[in-house]
């Protein structure tokens, strides 16, 4: 009898532990879907444009979760939005990498140095120092050009982030309008829901594409 009692207690404890662990597992899975930036990836500075866009995207995601509530038919929209926000985080990390690289290139002082080298090179025409001065001028010019390219890449990423977030906010508002009626209205708006999920997927693909353009190492799945 004692053994049976102990066995029942053990089974009850295991059952309770399983019930408690299920929500935690679900929450962990959701976090893996959204927070998919590589461990140790560089993060944008607090208050920087990239960080602001990510924060706005994350706010939309939270608001979507509240808006959707128990509307199981629209939970796919939330998953699509989570994918968009995940891509926003990856894009922000790439922006942070570019900002870090740009900070290591002192463009103003390099431009001053290039002007001085140009003057010295003109004065050294035909003299032994001409070749070395030309090499220095070329190296400084190359660094300035690299900074220009990186700045253009960063600005393109930020512009795409801005467009994505503002359209994500638009989708949130449209979704709130869509479910503002009765539950029966949701079933009659399958086309609108499909269009909305399609637009969210397009937003995610747009982020992937612009990151791929600025970073050729990103694979076809969009994970860099």
Short mmCIF file of C-alpha atoms in Angstrom, two decimals:
data_model
loop_
_atom_site.label_atom_id
_atom_site.label_comp_id
_atom_site.label_asym_id
_atom_site.label_seq_id
_atom_site.Cartn_x
_atom_site.Cartn_y
_atom_site.Cartn_z
CA UNK A 1 0.00 0.00 0.00
CA UNK A 2 2.83 2.38 0.90
CA UNK A 3 4.54 1.68 -2.41
CA UNK A 4 1.31 2.39 -4.32
CA UNK A 5 0.87 5.68 -2.48
CA UNK A 6 4.44 6.77 -3.23
CA UNK A 7 4.01 5.82 -6.87
CA UNK A 8 0.83 7.87 -7.14
CA UNK A 9 2.53 10.89 -5.55
CA UNK A 10 5.46 10.60 -7.95
CA UNK A 11 3.13 10.42 -10.95
CA UNK A 12 1.19 13.46 -9.74
CA UNK A 13 4.40 15.46 -9.29
CA UNK A 14 5.58 14.47 -12.78
CA UNK A 15 2.23 15.47 -14.22
CA UNK A 16 2.30 18.86 -12.53
CA UNK A 17 5.87 19.47 -13.71
CA UNK A 18 4.86 18.60 -17.27
CA UNK A 19 1.92 21.01 -17.18
CA UNK A 20 4.09 23.81 -15.83
CA UNK A 21 6.86 23.20 -18.35
CA UNK A 22 4.62 23.33 -21.43
CA UNK A 23 4.04 27.13 -21.32
CA UNK A 24 7.74 27.65 -20.67
CA UNK A 25 8.62 25.52 -23.68
CA UNK A 26 6.16 27.40 -25.84
CA UNK A 27 7.53 30.73 -24.63
CA UNK A 28 11.07 29.56 -25.30
CA UNK A 29 10.15 28.46 -28.81
CA UNK A 30 8.52 31.81 -29.54
CA UNK A 31 11.60 33.64 -28.30
CA UNK A 32 13.79 31.53 -30.59
CA UNK A 33 11.59 32.52 -33.52
CA UNK A 34 11.79 36.24 -32.78
CA UNK A 35 15.19 36.69 -31.15
CA UNK A 36 17.26 34.98 -33.80
CA UNK A 37 20.21 37.35 -33.95
CA UNK A 38 23.44 35.43 -33.52
CA UNK A 39 24.84 35.31 -29.98
CA UNK A 40 27.39 38.07 -29.53
CA UNK A 41 26.13 40.01 -32.54
CA UNK A 42 26.83 43.72 -32.32
CA UNK A 43 23.82 45.71 -31.11
CA UNK A 44 22.87 49.25 -32.17
CA UNK A 45 23.59 52.02 -29.68
CA UNK A 46 20.74 53.05 -27.44
CA UNK A 47 18.84 55.90 -29.08
CA UNK A 48 20.39 55.31 -32.49
CA UNK A 49 18.04 55.19 -35.51
CA UNK A 50 18.40 51.41 -35.86
CA UNK A 51 17.59 50.86 -32.19
CA UNK A 52 14.57 53.16 -32.42
CA UNK A 53 13.17 51.28 -35.43
CA UNK A 54 13.61 47.93 -33.70
CA UNK A 55 11.88 49.25 -30.58
CA UNK A 56 8.94 50.50 -32.63
CA UNK A 57 8.70 47.16 -34.41
CA UNK A 58 8.76 45.28 -31.11
CA UNK A 59 6.02 47.54 -29.76
CA UNK A 60 3.85 46.72 -32.78
CA UNK A 61 4.45 43.02 -32.14
CA UNK A 62 3.35 43.34 -28.52
CA UNK A 63 0.28 45.32 -29.53
CA UNK A 64 -0.59 42.72 -32.15
CA UNK A 65 -0.50 40.04 -29.48
CA UNK A 66 -2.94 42.05 -27.38
CA UNK A 67 -5.18 42.86 -30.34
CA UNK A 68 -5.36 39.30 -31.61
CA UNK A 69 -6.39 37.88 -28.25
CA UNK A 70 -8.28 34.67 -28.81
CA UNK A 71 -8.70 35.05 -32.58
CA UNK A 72 -6.96 31.82 -33.50
CA UNK A 73 -7.75 32.34 -37.17
CA UNK A 74 -5.37 35.31 -37.23
CA UNK A 75 -2.48 33.91 -35.22
CA UNK A 76 -0.60 33.40 -38.48
CA UNK A 77 -0.49 37.19 -38.80
CA UNK A 78 1.27 37.39 -35.45
CA UNK A 79 3.81 34.78 -36.55
CA UNK A 80 4.48 36.71 -39.76
CA UNK A 81 4.91 39.93 -37.78
CA UNK A 82 7.33 38.16 -35.46
CA UNK A 83 9.39 37.15 -38.50
CA UNK A 84 9.46 40.77 -39.65
CA UNK A 85 10.70 41.93 -36.25
CA UNK A 86 13.33 39.19 -36.25
CA UNK A 87 14.62 40.52 -39.57
CA UNK A 88 14.58 44.04 -38.12
CA UNK A 89 16.89 42.86 -35.34
CA UNK A 90 19.26 41.26 -37.82
CA UNK A 91 19.25 44.40 -39.94
CA UNK A 92 19.92 46.56 -36.88
CA UNK A 93 22.89 44.35 -36.04
CA UNK A 94 24.28 44.87 -39.53
CA UNK A 95 23.78 48.63 -39.17
CA UNK A 96 25.68 48.48 -35.88
CA UNK A 97 28.56 46.68 -37.62
CA UNK A 98 28.68 49.37 -40.29
CA UNK A 99 28.59 52.14 -37.66
CA UNK A 100 31.46 50.44 -35.84
CA UNK A 101 33.49 50.25 -39.06
CA UNK A 102 32.72 53.87 -39.92
CA UNK A 103 33.85 55.02 -36.48
CA UNK A 104 37.30 53.62 -37.25
CA UNK A 105 37.70 55.76 -40.39
CA UNK A 106 38.35 59.42 -39.47
CA UNK A 107 37.01 60.87 -42.70
CA UNK A 108 37.48 64.61 -41.91
CA UNK A 109 41.15 64.19 -41.00
CA UNK A 110 41.67 61.87 -43.97
CA UNK A 111 40.22 64.49 -46.28
CA UNK A 112 42.66 67.06 -44.86
CA UNK A 113 45.48 64.58 -45.32
CA UNK A 114 44.45 63.90 -48.91
CA UNK A 115 44.47 67.62 -49.71
CA UNK A 116 47.95 67.97 -48.21
CA UNK A 117 49.16 64.95 -50.15
CA UNK A 118 47.69 66.34 -53.37
CA UNK A 119 49.62 69.58 -52.84
CA UNK A 120 52.84 67.73 -51.96
CA UNK A 121 52.39 65.43 -54.95
CA UNK A 122 52.06 68.38 -57.31
CA UNK A 123 55.21 69.94 -55.89
CA UNK A 124 57.11 66.66 -56.12
CA UNK A 125 56.52 66.25 -59.82
CA UNK A 126 59.51 64.38 -61.23
CA UNK A 127 61.22 64.12 -57.84
CA UNK A 128 62.17 60.88 -55.98
CA UNK A 129 59.36 61.33 -53.44
CA UNK A 130 56.67 61.45 -56.10
CA UNK A 131 56.02 57.69 -56.21
CA UNK A 132 55.63 57.32 -52.44
CA UNK A 133 53.44 60.39 -52.19
CA UNK A 134 51.23 58.96 -54.95
CA UNK A 135 50.90 55.67 -53.07
CA UNK A 136 49.93 57.50 -49.89
CA UNK A 137 47.40 59.62 -51.76
CA UNK A 138 45.87 56.48 -53.29
CA UNK A 139 45.65 54.70 -49.92
CA UNK A 140 43.98 57.65 -48.20
CA UNK A 141 41.55 58.05 -51.09
CA UNK A 142 40.69 54.35 -50.88
CA UNK A 143 39.85 54.65 -47.17
CA UNK A 144 37.59 57.61 -47.83
CA UNK A 145 35.87 55.72 -50.64
CA UNK A 146 35.34 52.72 -48.35
CA UNK A 147 33.72 54.97 -45.77
CA UNK A 148 31.44 56.42 -48.45
CA UNK A 149 30.33 52.94 -49.51
CA UNK A 150 29.71 51.83 -45.94
CA UNK A 151 27.73 54.99 -45.23
CA UNK A 152 25.56 54.38 -48.29
CA UNK A 153 24.97 50.78 -47.21
CA UNK A 154 24.01 51.88 -43.70
CA UNK A 155 21.66 54.56 -44.99
CA UNK A 156 19.99 52.03 -47.31
CA UNK A 157 19.45 49.64 -44.41
CA UNK A 158 18.02 52.40 -42.20
CA UNK A 159 15.69 53.54 -44.97
CA UNK A 160 14.43 49.98 -45.41
CA UNK A 161 13.96 49.63 -41.65
CA UNK A 162 11.94 52.84 -41.53
CA UNK A 163 9.72 51.78 -44.42
CA UNK A 164 9.23 48.35 -42.87
CA UNK A 165 8.27 49.66 -39.46
CA UNK A 166 5.87 52.29 -40.76
CA UNK A 167 4.16 49.70 -42.96
CA UNK A 168 4.10 47.26 -40.03
CA UNK A 169 2.33 49.92 -37.99
CA UNK A 170 -0.11 50.39 -40.84
CA UNK A 171 -0.77 46.63 -40.87
CA UNK A 172 -1.41 46.72 -37.11
CA UNK A 173 -4.01 49.45 -37.57
CA UNK A 174 -5.65 47.61 -40.43
CA UNK A 175 -5.77 44.43 -38.38
CA UNK A 176 -7.40 46.27 -35.49
CA UNK A 177 -10.01 47.55 -37.93
CA UNK A 178 -10.47 44.06 -39.37
CA UNK A 179 -11.25 42.46 -36.03
CA UNK A 180 -13.13 45.43 -34.69
CA UNK A 181 -16.43 43.81 -35.68
CA UNK A 182 -17.81 40.46 -34.67
CA UNK A 183 -16.15 37.06 -34.87
CA UNK A 184 -18.28 36.28 -37.92
CA UNK A 185 -16.75 39.29 -39.64
CA UNK A 186 -13.35 37.63 -39.41
CA UNK A 187 -14.44 34.64 -41.46
CA UNK A 188 -15.88 36.93 -44.10
CA UNK A 189 -12.58 38.78 -44.40
CA UNK A 190 -10.37 35.86 -45.37
CA UNK A 191 -9.19 37.75 -48.45
CA UNK A 192 -8.21 40.78 -46.36
CA UNK A 193 -6.36 38.54 -43.92
CA UNK A 194 -4.53 36.80 -46.76
CA UNK A 195 -3.52 40.16 -48.22
CA UNK A 196 -2.27 41.30 -44.84
CA UNK A 197 -0.13 38.20 -44.28
CA UNK A 198 1.17 38.52 -47.83
CA UNK A 199 2.25 42.10 -47.17
CA UNK A 200 3.98 41.10 -43.94
CA UNK A 201 5.89 38.40 -45.78
CA UNK A 202 6.85 40.96 -48.42
CA UNK A 203 8.17 43.27 -45.69
CA UNK A 204 10.34 40.48 -44.32
CA UNK A 205 11.63 39.58 -47.78
CA UNK A 206 12.40 43.24 -48.43
CA UNK A 207 14.61 43.37 -45.35
CA UNK A 208 16.35 40.15 -46.33
CA UNK A 209 16.99 41.47 -49.83
CA UNK A 210 18.48 44.80 -48.77
CA UNK A 211 20.69 43.03 -46.23
CA UNK A 212 21.80 40.61 -48.95
CA UNK A 213 22.69 43.50 -51.25
CA UNK A 214 24.80 45.21 -48.59
CA UNK A 215 26.30 41.95 -47.35
CA UNK A 216 26.87 39.28 -50.03
CA UNK A 217 27.72 36.70 -47.32
CA UNK A 218 24.05 36.44 -46.37
CA UNK A 219 22.63 33.20 -47.69
CA UNK A 220 19.47 32.68 -49.72
CA UNK A 221 17.40 32.05 -46.59
CA UNK A 222 18.22 35.49 -45.28
CA UNK A 223 20.22 34.32 -42.27
CA UNK A 224 23.54 36.07 -42.21
#
